[in-house]
Coordinates of C-alpha atoms in Angstrom, one line a residue:
X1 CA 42.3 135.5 116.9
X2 CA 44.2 138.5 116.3
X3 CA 47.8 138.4 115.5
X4 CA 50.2 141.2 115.9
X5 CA 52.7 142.0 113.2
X6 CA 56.3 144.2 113.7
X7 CA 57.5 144.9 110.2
X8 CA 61.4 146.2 110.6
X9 CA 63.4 147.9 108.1
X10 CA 66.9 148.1 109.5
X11 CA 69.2 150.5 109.0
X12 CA 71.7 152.2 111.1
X13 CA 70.9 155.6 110.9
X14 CA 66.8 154.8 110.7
X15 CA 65.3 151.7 111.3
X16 CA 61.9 152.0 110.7
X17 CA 59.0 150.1 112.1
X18 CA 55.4 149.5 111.4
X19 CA 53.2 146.9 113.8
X20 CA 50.1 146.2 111.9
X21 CA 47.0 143.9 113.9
X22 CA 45.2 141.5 111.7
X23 CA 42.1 139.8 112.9
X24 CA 40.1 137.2 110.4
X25 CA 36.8 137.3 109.4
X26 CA 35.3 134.4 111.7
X27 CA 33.8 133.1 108.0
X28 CA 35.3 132.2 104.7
X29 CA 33.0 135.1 103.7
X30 CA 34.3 137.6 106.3
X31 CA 37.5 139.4 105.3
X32 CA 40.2 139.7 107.5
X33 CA 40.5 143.0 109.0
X34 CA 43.8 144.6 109.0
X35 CA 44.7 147.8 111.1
X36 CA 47.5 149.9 112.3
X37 CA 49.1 149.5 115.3
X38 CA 51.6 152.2 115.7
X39 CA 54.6 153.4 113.4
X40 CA 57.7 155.3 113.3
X41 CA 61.4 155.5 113.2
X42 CA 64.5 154.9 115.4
X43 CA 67.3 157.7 114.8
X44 CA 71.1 157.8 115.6
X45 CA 72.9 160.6 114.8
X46 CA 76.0 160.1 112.2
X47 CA 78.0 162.6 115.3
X48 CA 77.9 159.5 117.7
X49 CA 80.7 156.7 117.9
X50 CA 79.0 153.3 116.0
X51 CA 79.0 151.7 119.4
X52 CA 77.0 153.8 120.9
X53 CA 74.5 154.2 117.6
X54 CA 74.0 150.6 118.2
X55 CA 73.1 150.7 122.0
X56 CA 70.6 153.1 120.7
X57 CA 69.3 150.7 118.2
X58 CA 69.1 148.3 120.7
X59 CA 67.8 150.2 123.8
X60 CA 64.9 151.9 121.8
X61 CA 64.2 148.2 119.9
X62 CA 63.9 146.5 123.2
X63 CA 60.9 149.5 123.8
X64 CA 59.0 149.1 121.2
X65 CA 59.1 145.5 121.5
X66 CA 57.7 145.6 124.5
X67 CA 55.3 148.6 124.2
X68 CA 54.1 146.6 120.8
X69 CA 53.8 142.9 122.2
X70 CA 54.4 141.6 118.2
X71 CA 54.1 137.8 118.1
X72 CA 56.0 137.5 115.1
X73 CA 58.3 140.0 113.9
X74 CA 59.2 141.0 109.4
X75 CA 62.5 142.4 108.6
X76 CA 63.5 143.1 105.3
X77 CA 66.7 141.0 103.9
X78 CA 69.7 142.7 103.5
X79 CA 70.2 144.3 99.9
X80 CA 73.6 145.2 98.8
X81 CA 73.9 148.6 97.6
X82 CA 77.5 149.2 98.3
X83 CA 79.8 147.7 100.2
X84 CA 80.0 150.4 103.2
X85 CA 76.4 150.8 103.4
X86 CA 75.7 147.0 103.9
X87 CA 78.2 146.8 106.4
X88 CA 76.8 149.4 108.9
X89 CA 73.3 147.5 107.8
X90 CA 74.6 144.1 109.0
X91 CA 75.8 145.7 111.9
X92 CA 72.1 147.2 112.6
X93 CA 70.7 143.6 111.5
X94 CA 72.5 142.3 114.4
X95 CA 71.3 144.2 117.2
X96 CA 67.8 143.9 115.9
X97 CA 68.2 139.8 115.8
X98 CA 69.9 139.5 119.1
X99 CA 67.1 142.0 120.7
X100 CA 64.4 139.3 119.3
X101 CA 66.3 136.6 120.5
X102 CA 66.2 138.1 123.5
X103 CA 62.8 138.7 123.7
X104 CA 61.5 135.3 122.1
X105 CA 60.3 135.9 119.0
X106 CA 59.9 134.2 116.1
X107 CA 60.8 136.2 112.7
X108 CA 60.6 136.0 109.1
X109 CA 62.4 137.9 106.3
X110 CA 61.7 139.0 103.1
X111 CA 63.8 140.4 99.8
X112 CA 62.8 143.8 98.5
X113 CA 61.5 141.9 95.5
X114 CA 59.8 139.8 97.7
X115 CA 58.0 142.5 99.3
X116 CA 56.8 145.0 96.2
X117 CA 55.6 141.8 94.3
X118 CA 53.6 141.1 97.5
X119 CA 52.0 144.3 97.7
X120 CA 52.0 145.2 93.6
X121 CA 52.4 141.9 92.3
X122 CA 55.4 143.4 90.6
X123 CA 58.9 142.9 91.8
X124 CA 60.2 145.6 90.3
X125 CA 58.0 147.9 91.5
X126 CA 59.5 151.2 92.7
X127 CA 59.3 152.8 96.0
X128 CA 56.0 154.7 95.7
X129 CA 54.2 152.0 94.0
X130 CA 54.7 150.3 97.3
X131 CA 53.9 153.1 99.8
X132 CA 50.6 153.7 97.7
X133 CA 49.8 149.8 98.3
X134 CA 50.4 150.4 101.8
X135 CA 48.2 153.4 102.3
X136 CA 45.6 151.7 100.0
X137 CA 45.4 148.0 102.2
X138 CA 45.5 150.3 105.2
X139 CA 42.6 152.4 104.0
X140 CA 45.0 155.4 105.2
X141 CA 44.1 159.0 103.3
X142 CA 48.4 159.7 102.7
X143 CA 51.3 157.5 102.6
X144 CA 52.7 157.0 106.3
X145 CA 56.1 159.4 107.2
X146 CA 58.7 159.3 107.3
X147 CA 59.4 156.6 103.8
X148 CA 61.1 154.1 106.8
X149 CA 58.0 153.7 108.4
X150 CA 55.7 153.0 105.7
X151 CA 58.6 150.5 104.1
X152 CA 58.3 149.0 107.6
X153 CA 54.4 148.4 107.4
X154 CA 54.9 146.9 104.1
X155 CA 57.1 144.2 105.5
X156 CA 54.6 143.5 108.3
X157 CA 51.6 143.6 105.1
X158 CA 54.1 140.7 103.4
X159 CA 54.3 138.8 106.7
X160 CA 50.0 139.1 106.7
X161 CA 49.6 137.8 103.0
X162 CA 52.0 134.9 103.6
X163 CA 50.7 133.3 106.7

């Protein structure tokens, strides 16, 4: 039965997102097939008032969500970098759990460490170690663009290995 995954990573400025379908092999000896479904970004502008940059968020979430149809939904865990940055973040975070709220769906999250050890097997594996994991268990030719996207399909790859 194929499942469909939405890997998010949040951000206020660009969330990224990466849906992913994963259908198993109907044998222990079959693998299970893993392809993309779509990927991209969501943009605000810094020019806009917050309040509005979140509507955004929102609004275009509530699209994809239902252009996508994910029955479960990966975002990545907050991270503190600094203290200004994770504040807009958790503001972002919150739009994007009250949009699945609102549309039903389960979630799951994942560290950063979390996610490159699922991918590399090393959790301190840096940013291109990951997006060459993700291109490589997506037999994709390049690395998807922009980096929010393919960060977004490695959440949704994390969600795949742990169910």
């Amino acid at each position: 039965m194929e499942k469909r995954i939405l890997g998010l990573d949040p951000g206020l400025a660009i969330l990224g997102f990466g849906a992913i379908t994963c259908t198993p092999g109907l044998t222990q000896l079959q693998s299970t097939k893993v392809n993309i479904l779509d990927f991209g970004v969501i943009k605000t502008s810094a020019d806009i008032e917050i309040g509005q940059r979140l509507c955004t968020l929102f609004d275009d979430l509530h699209t994809v969500i239902d252009n996508l149809q994910p029955d479960v939904v990966a975002i990545e865990k907050l991270f503190f970098y600094r203290m200004s940055s994770t504040i807009v973040v958790a503001q972002a975070r919150g739009v994007v759990m009250l949009a699945l709220a609102q549309h039903h769906l389960p979630y799951v999250e994942f560290t950063p460490a979390q996610i490159k050890l699922a991918l590399t097997g090393y959790g301190n594996a840096d940013k291109s170690e990951v997006q060459e994991a993700v291109a490589r268990e997506l037999d994709l030719a390049e690395i998807p663009q922009p980096d929010d996207a393919a960060d977004a399909l490695a959440v949704a790859l994390t969600a795949w290995y742990q169910m």
